PDB file of C-alpha atoms and ligand atoms in Angstrom:
ATOM      1  CA  UNK J   1      31.528 143.123 182.850  1.00 48.00           C
ATOM      2  CA  UNK J   2      30.071 139.763 184.088  1.00 47.00           C
ATOM      3  CA  UNK J   3      33.044 137.324 183.838  1.00 60.00           C
ATOM      4  CA  UNK J   4      30.829 134.309 184.583  1.00 85.00           C
ATOM      5  CA  UNK J   5      29.587 133.859 181.194  1.00 91.00           C
ATOM      6  CA  UNK J   6      31.359 134.078 177.700  1.00 93.00           C
ATOM      7  CA  UNK J   7      31.086 137.385 175.800  1.00 95.00           C
ATOM      8  CA  UNK J   8      27.640 137.897 174.112  1.00 97.00           C
ATOM      9  CA  UNK J   9      29.572 139.036 170.977  1.00 97.00           C
ATOM     10  CA  UNK J  10      31.784 136.649 169.081  1.00 94.00           C
ATOM     11  CA  UNK J  11      33.438 136.738 165.652  1.00 91.00           C
ATOM     12  CA  UNK J  12      33.277 138.124 163.167  1.00 92.00           C
ATOM     13  CA  UNK J  13      33.440 134.649 161.597  1.00 90.00           C
ATOM     14  CA  UNK J  14      33.371 133.708 157.779  1.00 89.00           C
ATOM     15  CA  UNK J  15      29.949 132.605 156.796  1.00 86.00           C
ATOM     16  CA  UNK J  16      29.382 130.984 153.406  1.00 80.00           C
ATOM     17  CA  UNK J  17      25.923 132.730 153.303  1.00 80.00           C
ATOM     18  CA  UNK J  18      26.562 136.124 154.907  1.00 89.00           C
ATOM     19  CA  UNK J  19      30.225 137.009 154.590  1.00 92.00           C
ATOM     20  CA  UNK J  20      31.879 138.471 157.732  1.00 95.00           C
ATOM     21  CA  UNK J  21      29.202 137.737 160.368  1.00 95.00           C
ATOM     22  CA  UNK J  22      29.483 139.201 163.956  1.00 96.00           C
ATOM     23  CA  UNK J  23      27.518 136.954 166.153  1.00 96.00           C
ATOM     24  CA  UNK J  24      25.328 138.055 168.989  1.00 98.00           C
ATOM     25  CA  UNK J  25      24.326 135.793 171.773  1.00 97.00           C
ATOM     26  CA  UNK J  26      21.326 136.997 173.824  1.00 98.00           C
ATOM     27  CA  UNK J  27      21.279 133.720 175.949  1.00 97.00           C
ATOM     28  CA  UNK J  28      24.968 133.029 176.669  1.00 94.00           C
ATOM     29  CA  UNK J  29      24.443 132.425 180.579  1.00 95.00           C
ATOM     30  CA  UNK J  30      23.581 128.745 179.435  1.00 96.00           C
ATOM     31  CA  UNK J  31      22.459 126.788 176.511  1.00 97.00           C
ATOM     32  CA  UNK J  32      18.766 127.625 176.277  1.00 98.00           C
ATOM     33  CA  UNK J  33      16.165 126.426 173.474  1.00 98.00           C
ATOM     34  CA  UNK J  34      12.761 125.044 172.900  1.00 98.00           C
ATOM     35  CA  UNK J  35      14.424 122.196 170.825  1.00 98.00           C
ATOM     36  CA  UNK J  36      17.154 119.641 171.610  1.00 98.00           C
ATOM     37  CA  UNK J  37      18.098 118.827 168.066  1.00 98.00           C
ATOM     38  CA  UNK J  38      20.116 115.693 167.748  1.00 97.00           C
ATOM     39  CA  UNK J  39      22.908 117.546 165.684  1.00 96.00           C
ATOM     40  CA  UNK J  40      22.959 120.443 167.967  1.00 96.00           C
ATOM     41  CA  UNK J  41      26.639 121.816 167.757  1.00 93.00           C
ATOM     42  CA  UNK J  42      26.186 123.296 171.374  1.00 94.00           C
ATOM     43  CA  UNK J  43      26.401 119.914 172.841  1.00 92.00           C
ATOM     44  CA  UNK J  44      23.631 119.886 175.185  1.00 95.00           C
ATOM     45  CA  UNK J  45      20.663 122.274 175.759  1.00 97.00           C
ATOM     46  CA  UNK J  46      20.594 122.745 179.684  1.00 97.00           C
ATOM     47  CA  UNK J  47      17.303 124.742 179.686  1.00 98.00           C
ATOM     48  CA  UNK J  48      14.603 123.397 177.443  1.00 98.00           C
ATOM     49  CA  UNK J  49      11.864 125.991 177.608  1.00 98.00           C
ATOM     50  CA  UNK J  50       9.181 128.014 175.928  1.00 98.00           C
ATOM     51  CA  UNK J  51       9.433 130.754 178.503  1.00 98.00           C
ATOM     52  CA  UNK J  52      10.810 134.225 177.361  1.00 98.00           C
ATOM     53  CA  UNK J  53      13.118 135.970 179.783  1.00 98.00           C
ATOM     54  CA  UNK J  54      16.055 138.359 180.027  1.00 98.00           C
ATOM     55  CA  UNK J  55      19.120 136.367 180.157  1.00 98.00           C
ATOM     56  CA  UNK J  56      21.688 139.054 179.278  1.00 97.00           C
ATOM     57  CA  UNK J  57      20.768 142.692 179.621  1.00 98.00           C
ATOM     58  CA  UNK J  58      20.983 145.126 176.593  1.00 98.00           C
ATOM     59  CA  UNK J  59      23.570 147.107 178.493  1.00 98.00           C
ATOM     60  CA  UNK J  60      25.822 144.148 178.955  1.00 98.00           C
ATOM     61  CA  UNK J  61      25.540 143.271 175.192  1.00 98.00           C
ATOM     62  CA  UNK J  62      26.429 146.897 174.240  1.00 98.00           C
ATOM     63  CA  UNK J  63      29.428 146.705 176.686  1.00 97.00           C
ATOM     64  CA  UNK J  64      30.545 143.540 175.068  1.00 97.00           C
ATOM     65  CA  UNK J  65      30.147 144.846 171.659  1.00 97.00           C
ATOM     66  CA  UNK J  66      32.504 147.793 172.474  1.00 96.00           C
ATOM     67  CA  UNK J  67      35.239 145.176 173.022  1.00 95.00           C
ATOM     68  CA  UNK J  68      35.189 143.762 169.676  1.00 94.00           C
ATOM     69  CA  UNK J  69      36.049 144.640 166.036  1.00 91.00           C
ATOM     70  CA  UNK J  70      32.511 144.962 164.974  1.00 95.00           C
ATOM     71  CA  UNK J  71      33.295 147.462 162.290  1.00 95.00           C
ATOM     72  CA  UNK J  72      34.917 144.739 160.329  1.00 94.00           C
ATOM     73  CA  UNK J  73      31.747 142.823 160.072  1.00 96.00           C
ATOM     74  CA  UNK J  74      29.381 142.710 156.957  1.00 97.00           C
ATOM     75  CA  UNK J  75      26.447 141.746 158.969  1.00 97.00           C
ATOM     76  CA  UNK J  76      25.181 141.012 162.514  1.00 97.00           C
ATOM     77  CA  UNK J  77      23.683 137.570 163.168  1.00 97.00           C
ATOM     78  CA  UNK J  78      21.688 136.493 166.056  1.00 97.00           C
ATOM     79  CA  UNK J  79      22.164 132.916 166.915  1.00 93.00           C
ATOM     80  CA  UNK J  80      24.441 131.756 169.724  1.00 92.00           C
ATOM     81  CA  UNK J  81      23.564 129.619 172.765  1.00 96.00           C
ATOM     82  CA  UNK J  82      20.192 128.457 171.631  1.00 97.00           C
ATOM     83  CA  UNK J  83      16.794 130.192 170.387  1.00 98.00           C
ATOM     84  CA  UNK J  84      17.399 133.858 170.201  1.00 98.00           C
ATOM     85  CA  UNK J  85      13.648 134.594 170.288  1.00 98.00           C
ATOM     86  CA  UNK J  86      13.452 133.411 173.769  1.00 98.00           C
ATOM     87  CA  UNK J  87      15.283 136.491 174.946  1.00 98.00           C
ATOM     88  CA  UNK J  88      12.537 139.084 175.978  1.00 98.00           C
ATOM     89  CA  UNK J  89      14.800 141.911 175.172  1.00 98.00           C
ATOM     90  CA  UNK J  90      15.528 140.822 171.663  1.00 98.00           C
ATOM     91  CA  UNK J  91      13.606 143.814 170.147  1.00 98.00           C
ATOM     92  CA  UNK J  92      15.506 146.158 172.189  1.00 98.00           C
ATOM     93  CA  UNK J  93      18.808 144.667 171.347  1.00 98.00           C
ATOM     94  CA  UNK J  94      18.057 144.524 167.678  1.00 98.00           C
ATOM     95  CA  UNK J  95      16.955 148.227 167.722  1.00 98.00           C
ATOM     96  CA  UNK J  96      20.044 149.270 169.653  1.00 98.00           C
ATOM     97  CA  UNK J  97      22.561 147.406 167.527  1.00 98.00           C
ATOM     98  CA  UNK J  98      21.025 148.704 164.262  1.00 97.00           C
ATOM     99  CA  UNK J  99      21.288 152.297 165.532  1.00 97.00           C
ATOM    100  CA  UNK J 100      24.789 151.917 166.927  1.00 97.00           C
ATOM    101  CA  UNK J 101      26.319 149.947 164.028  1.00 97.00           C
ATOM    102  CA  UNK J 102      24.142 150.518 160.886  1.00 97.00           C
ATOM    103  CA  UNK J 103      24.847 146.890 159.930  1.00 97.00           C
ATOM    104  CA  UNK J 104      22.358 144.531 158.428  1.00 97.00           C
ATOM    105  CA  UNK J 105      20.592 142.385 160.927  1.00 98.00           C
ATOM    106  CA  UNK J 106      19.943 138.477 160.492  1.00 97.00           C
ATOM    107  CA  UNK J 107      18.125 136.315 162.840  1.00 98.00           C
ATOM    108  CA  UNK J 108      18.403 132.534 162.881  1.00 97.00           C
ATOM    109  CA  UNK J 109      15.435 131.186 164.670  1.00 98.00           C
ATOM    110  CA  UNK J 110      14.011 127.621 165.254  1.00 98.00           C
ATOM    111  CA  UNK J 111      10.495 128.922 164.353  1.00 98.00           C
ATOM    112  CA  UNK J 112       8.809 127.774 167.712  1.00 98.00           C
ATOM    113  CA  UNK J 113       7.823 131.188 169.037  1.00 98.00           C
ATOM    114  CA  UNK J 114       6.605 132.787 165.783  1.00 98.00           C
ATOM    115  CA  UNK J 115       2.924 132.263 166.815  1.00 98.00           C
ATOM    116  CA  UNK J 116       3.546 135.155 169.352  1.00 98.00           C
ATOM    117  CA  UNK J 117       2.696 138.627 167.896  1.00 98.00           C
ATOM    118  CA  UNK J 118       5.422 140.324 169.818  1.00 98.00           C
ATOM    119  CA  UNK J 119       8.006 137.936 168.575  1.00 98.00           C
ATOM    120  CA  UNK J 120       6.910 138.593 164.759  1.00 98.00           C
ATOM    121  CA  UNK J 121       7.048 142.442 165.569  1.00 97.00           C
ATOM    122  CA  UNK J 122      10.512 142.204 166.888  1.00 98.00           C
ATOM    123  CA  UNK J 123      11.693 140.032 163.845  1.00 98.00           C
ATOM    124  CA  UNK J 124      10.197 142.677 161.519  1.00 97.00           C
ATOM    125  CA  UNK J 125      13.242 145.053 162.563  1.00 97.00           C
ATOM    126  CA  UNK J 126      15.732 142.423 161.083  1.00 97.00           C
ATOM    127  CA  UNK J 127      16.795 142.563 157.421  1.00 97.00           C
ATOM    128  CA  UNK J 128      16.645 138.911 157.089  1.00 97.00           C
ATOM    129  CA  UNK J 129      15.166 135.985 159.107  1.00 98.00           C
ATOM    130  CA  UNK J 130      16.238 132.336 158.610  1.00 98.00           C
ATOM    131  CA  UNK J 131      13.671 130.009 159.844  1.00 98.00           C
ATOM    132  CA  UNK J 132      14.438 126.304 160.805  1.00 98.00           C
ATOM    133  CA  UNK J 133      12.028 123.874 159.355  1.00 98.00           C
ATOM    134  CA  UNK J 134      13.767 120.259 159.696  1.00 98.00           C
ATOM    135  CA  UNK J 135      10.503 118.097 159.370  1.00 98.00           C
ATOM    136  CA  UNK J 136       7.565 117.265 157.098  1.00 98.00           C
ATOM    137  CA  UNK J 137       5.724 115.301 159.753  1.00 98.00           C
ATOM    138  CA  UNK J 138       5.404 115.197 163.561  1.00 98.00           C
ATOM    139  CA  UNK J 139       7.311 111.863 163.723  1.00 98.00           C
ATOM    140  CA  UNK J 140      10.435 113.564 161.991  1.00 98.00           C
ATOM    141  CA  UNK J 141      10.056 116.632 164.154  1.00 98.00           C
ATOM    142  CA  UNK J 142      10.139 114.512 167.321  1.00 98.00           C
ATOM    143  CA  UNK J 143      13.151 112.413 166.211  1.00 97.00           C
ATOM    144  CA  UNK J 144      15.413 115.180 164.783  1.00 98.00           C
ATOM    145  CA  UNK J 145      14.490 118.381 166.720  1.00 98.00           C
ATOM    146  CA  UNK J 146      13.125 116.815 169.876  1.00 98.00           C
ATOM    147  CA  UNK J 147      10.752 119.833 170.784  1.00 98.00           C
ATOM    148  CA  UNK J 148       9.454 121.135 174.101  1.00 98.00           C
ATOM    149  CA  UNK J 149       6.153 119.499 174.893  1.00 96.00           C
ATOM    150  CA  UNK J 150       3.235 121.367 173.145  1.00 91.00           C
ATOM    151  CA  UNK J 151       5.120 122.038 170.078  1.00 97.00           C
ATOM    152  CA  UNK J 152       3.908 120.382 166.809  1.00 98.00           C
ATOM    153  CA  UNK J 153       4.675 120.773 163.132  1.00 98.00           C
ATOM    154  CA  UNK J 154       1.468 122.679 162.418  1.00 98.00           C
ATOM    155  CA  UNK J 155       2.071 125.335 165.035  1.00 98.00           C
ATOM    156  CA  UNK J 156       5.560 125.782 163.477  1.00 98.00           C
ATOM    157  CA  UNK J 157       4.391 126.069 160.031  1.00 98.00           C
ATOM    158  CA  UNK J 158       1.538 128.399 160.988  1.00 98.00           C
ATOM    159  CA  UNK J 159       3.928 130.683 162.658  1.00 98.00           C
ATOM    160  CA  UNK J 160       6.442 130.816 159.675  1.00 98.00           C
ATOM    161  CA  UNK J 161       3.271 131.702 157.543  1.00 98.00           C
ATOM    162  CA  UNK J 162       2.187 134.531 159.877  1.00 98.00           C
ATOM    163  CA  UNK J 163       5.760 135.854 159.826  1.00 98.00           C
ATOM    164  CA  UNK J 164       5.813 135.644 155.988  1.00 98.00           C
ATOM    165  CA  UNK J 165       2.579 137.582 155.721  1.00 97.00           C
ATOM    166  CA  UNK J 166       3.429 140.261 158.063  1.00 95.00           C
ATOM    167  CA  UNK J 167       7.158 140.882 157.330  1.00 90.00           C
ATOM    168  CA  UNK J 168       8.575 142.333 154.157  1.00 90.00           C
ATOM    169  CA  UNK J 169      12.142 141.311 154.754  1.00 92.00           C
ATOM    170  CA  UNK J 170      13.981 138.307 153.276  1.00 97.00           C
ATOM    171  CA  UNK J 171      12.760 135.090 154.736  1.00 98.00           C
ATOM    172  CA  UNK J 172      14.768 131.753 154.110  1.00 98.00           C
ATOM    173  CA  UNK J 173      13.919 128.421 155.377  1.00 98.00           C
ATOM    174  CA  UNK J 174      16.844 126.289 156.705  1.00 98.00           C
ATOM    175  CA  UNK J 175      16.546 122.591 156.858  1.00 98.00           C
ATOM    176  CA  UNK J 176      19.109 120.137 158.319  1.00 98.00           C
ATOM    177  CA  UNK J 177      18.945 116.769 156.546  1.00 97.00           C
ATOM    178  CA  UNK J 178      20.380 113.646 158.419  1.00 95.00           C
ATOM    179  CA  UNK J 179      18.722 111.137 156.105  1.00 93.00           C
ATOM    180  CA  UNK J 180      17.345 111.162 152.576  1.00 94.00           C
ATOM    181  CA  UNK J 181      13.714 111.611 152.491  1.00 96.00           C
ATOM    182  CA  UNK J 182      11.631 109.225 150.276  1.00 97.00           C
ATOM    183  CA  UNK J 183       9.564 110.685 147.407  1.00 97.00           C
ATOM    184  CA  UNK J 184       6.440 111.175 149.393  1.00 98.00           C
ATOM    185  CA  UNK J 185       8.251 112.942 152.103  1.00 98.00           C
ATOM    186  CA  UNK J 186       9.821 115.327 149.552  1.00 98.00           C
ATOM    187  CA  UNK J 187       6.303 116.030 148.181  1.00 98.00           C
ATOM    188  CA  UNK J 188       5.101 116.597 151.752  1.00 98.00           C
ATOM    189  CA  UNK J 189       7.947 118.844 152.493  1.00 98.00           C
ATOM    190  CA  UNK J 190       7.480 120.942 149.261  1.00 98.00           C
ATOM    191  CA  UNK J 191       3.814 121.379 150.028  1.00 98.00           C
ATOM    192  CA  UNK J 192       4.720 122.985 153.285  1.00 98.00           C
ATOM    193  CA  UNK J 193       7.325 125.028 151.667  1.00 98.00           C
ATOM    194  CA  UNK J 194       4.769 126.092 148.874  1.00 98.00           C
ATOM    195  CA  UNK J 195       2.400 127.211 151.766  1.00 98.00           C
ATOM    196  CA  UNK J 196       5.113 129.338 153.336  1.00 98.00           C
ATOM    197  CA  UNK J 197       6.381 130.852 150.138  1.00 97.00           C
ATOM    198  CA  UNK J 198       9.948 131.730 151.300  1.00 98.00           C
ATOM    199  CA  UNK J 199      12.546 133.667 149.388  1.00 97.00           C
ATOM    200  CA  UNK J 200      15.015 130.963 149.520  1.00 97.00           C
ATOM    201  CA  UNK J 201      15.394 127.358 150.911  1.00 98.00           C
ATOM    202  CA  UNK J 202      18.848 126.204 152.385  1.00 97.00           C
ATOM    203  CA  UNK J 203      19.354 122.571 152.730  1.00 98.00           C
ATOM    204  CA  UNK J 204      22.293 121.596 155.075  1.00 96.00           C
ATOM    205  CA  UNK J 205      23.867 118.514 156.595  1.00 96.00           C
ATOM    206  CA  UNK J 206      25.410 118.348 160.021  1.00 93.00           C
ATOM    207  CA  UNK J 207      29.119 118.673 159.466  1.00 87.00           C
ATOM    208  CA  UNK J 208      30.376 119.904 162.704  1.00 86.00           C
ATOM    209  CA  UNK J 209      31.292 117.362 165.604  1.00 87.00           C
ATOM    210  CA  UNK J 210      29.061 117.593 168.707  1.00 91.00           C
ATOM    211  CA  UNK J 211      30.579 118.304 172.068  1.00 91.00           C
ATOM    212  CA  UNK J 212      29.506 116.108 175.240  1.00 90.00           C
ATOM    213  CA  UNK J 213      28.290 119.155 177.161  1.00 90.00           C
ATOM    214  CA  UNK J 214      27.437 122.689 176.366  1.00 91.00           C
ATOM    215  CA  UNK J 215      30.541 124.272 174.854  1.00 85.00           C
ATOM    216  CA  UNK J 216      29.916 128.002 173.939  1.00 86.00           C
ATOM    217  CA  UNK J 217      33.032 128.186 171.830  1.00 83.00           C
ATOM    218  CA  UNK J 218      31.108 126.128 169.036  1.00 84.00           C
ATOM    219  CA  UNK J 219      29.019 129.290 168.438  1.00 84.00           C
ATOM    220  CA  UNK J 220      31.776 130.421 165.966  1.00 77.00           C
ATOM    221  CA  UNK J 221      33.460 128.243 163.484  1.00 65.00           C
ATOM    222  CA  UNK J 222      36.997 128.264 164.784  1.00 61.00           C
ATOM    223  CA  UNK J 223      36.874 125.558 167.392  1.00 66.00           C
ATOM    224  CA  UNK J 224      39.531 123.106 168.263  1.00 69.00           C
ATOM    225  CA  UNK J 225      37.823 119.890 168.092  1.00 69.00           C
ATOM    226  CA  UNK J 226      38.403 117.354 170.723  1.00 72.00           C
ATOM    227  CA  UNK J 227      38.358 113.416 170.869  1.00 72.00           C
ATOM    228  CA  UNK J 228      35.331 113.538 173.044  1.00 85.00           C
ATOM    229  CA  UNK J 229      33.138 115.162 170.340  1.00 89.00           C
ATOM    230  CA  UNK J 230      30.667 113.019 168.269  1.00 90.00           C
ATOM    231  CA  UNK J 231      30.509 113.039 164.595  1.00 89.00           C
ATOM    232  CA  UNK J 232      27.008 112.230 163.104  1.00 92.00           C
ATOM    233  CA  UNK J 233      26.697 109.960 160.095  1.00 91.00           C
ATOM    234  CA  UNK J 234      24.711 111.806 157.528  1.00 93.00           C
ATOM    235  CA  UNK J 235      23.883 111.778 153.677  1.00 95.00           C
ATOM    236  CA  UNK J 236      26.559 112.399 151.136  1.00 95.00           C
ATOM    237  CA  UNK J 237      27.066 115.557 149.109  1.00 95.00           C
ATOM    238  CA  UNK J 238      25.683 113.548 146.065  1.00 96.00           C
ATOM    239  CA  UNK J 239      22.548 112.600 147.869  1.00 97.00           C
ATOM    240  CA  UNK J 240      22.094 116.238 149.170  1.00 97.00           C
ATOM    241  CA  UNK J 241      22.406 117.556 145.528  1.00 97.00           C
ATOM    242  CA  UNK J 242      19.667 114.935 144.427  1.00 97.00           C
ATOM    243  CA  UNK J 243      17.484 116.112 147.101  1.00 98.00           C
ATOM    244  CA  UNK J 244      18.046 119.762 146.279  1.00 98.00           C
ATOM    245  CA  UNK J 245      17.146 119.152 142.590  1.00 98.00           C
ATOM    246  CA  UNK J 246      13.974 117.139 143.612  1.00 98.00           C
ATOM    247  CA  UNK J 247      12.886 120.019 146.003  1.00 98.00           C
ATOM    248  CA  UNK J 248      13.579 122.700 143.297  1.00 98.00           C
ATOM    249  CA  UNK J 249      11.257 121.022 140.792  1.00 98.00           C
ATOM    250  CA  UNK J 250       8.404 121.225 143.166  1.00 98.00           C
ATOM    251  CA  UNK J 251       8.765 124.782 144.687  1.00 98.00           C
ATOM    252  CA  UNK J 252       8.778 128.323 143.310  1.00 89.00           C
ATOM    253  CA  UNK J 253      12.054 129.772 144.684  1.00 95.00           C
ATOM    254  CA  UNK J 254      15.785 129.171 144.758  1.00 97.00           C
ATOM    255  CA  UNK J 255      16.906 126.114 146.645  1.00 98.00           C
ATOM    256  CA  UNK J 256      20.614 125.912 147.822  1.00 97.00           C
ATOM    257  CA  UNK J 257      22.364 123.168 149.545  1.00 96.00           C
ATOM    258  CA  UNK J 258      25.701 122.882 151.533  1.00 90.00           C
TER     259      UNK J 258
HETATM  260  S1  LIG T   1      17.369 124.838 167.439  1.00 74.53           S
HETATM  261 FE1  LIG T   1      19.510 125.360 167.364  1.00 74.53          FE
HETATM  262  S2  LIG T   1      20.212 125.747 169.314  1.00 74.53           S
HETATM  263 FE2  LIG T   1      18.221 124.834 169.514  1.00 74.53          FE
HETATM  264  S3  LIG T   1      18.817 122.674 169.863  1.00 74.53           S
HETATM  265 FE3  LIG T   1      18.316 122.930 167.679  1.00 74.53          FE
HETATM  266  S4  LIG T   1      20.328 123.345 166.786  1.00 74.53           S
HETATM  267 FE4  LIG T   1      20.606 123.605 168.975  1.00 74.53          FE
END
């Protein structure tokens, strides 16, 4: 096994949405993403890219799996050290883990590569896909998610819509809220959500402190937080619940908040 990187398998960790979730990190040689979200719990994205590549081989991931208590997991979740769809072997890994474990597969994506037909085809093998959508304007997208050049809100929404049209599995939208949107922003957000037609909308606030550098231990939820970590100021639970109710009134699916 390559000892110069953390294991590509972590947990199982307790997830409020999924139960006992075994994490798969197809990127763990570094933090690698097409966003640099201001709230990213990884600390720092060292490689901001849109280029797909193989970072950890499928064989290495299966070797890592064999060293874990994967049988204790309710579900296998792809998230980890950045954007999982950047891994060119994502489809191969999903297929092998499905065959090996028989567990449901969940993918957390930031939605930036969904315009690629091969990415949508790979995601069609998952049981659930959670698509990040943090913005209702390009200005919010730039301030909150700080995307790789060339990514705009329309390309993200279009990609999610294509996935929605092509894939039968459960599709949720995950939105991280740092500030309370005004009434017209909530309407603009609801218009995007109605265009997509997800099965569920999950509203979150950033609760985890941010390390100063890439810190792979933050992939799970059992980190010892340090004094060098930053805690973002965000909206209260009461404000979050008001936003949840306002969005619920405008969309035709379940909206949950946490
Ligand atoms: S999309 Fe996820 S991994 Fe990428 S920067 Fe944002 S929070 Fe971090």
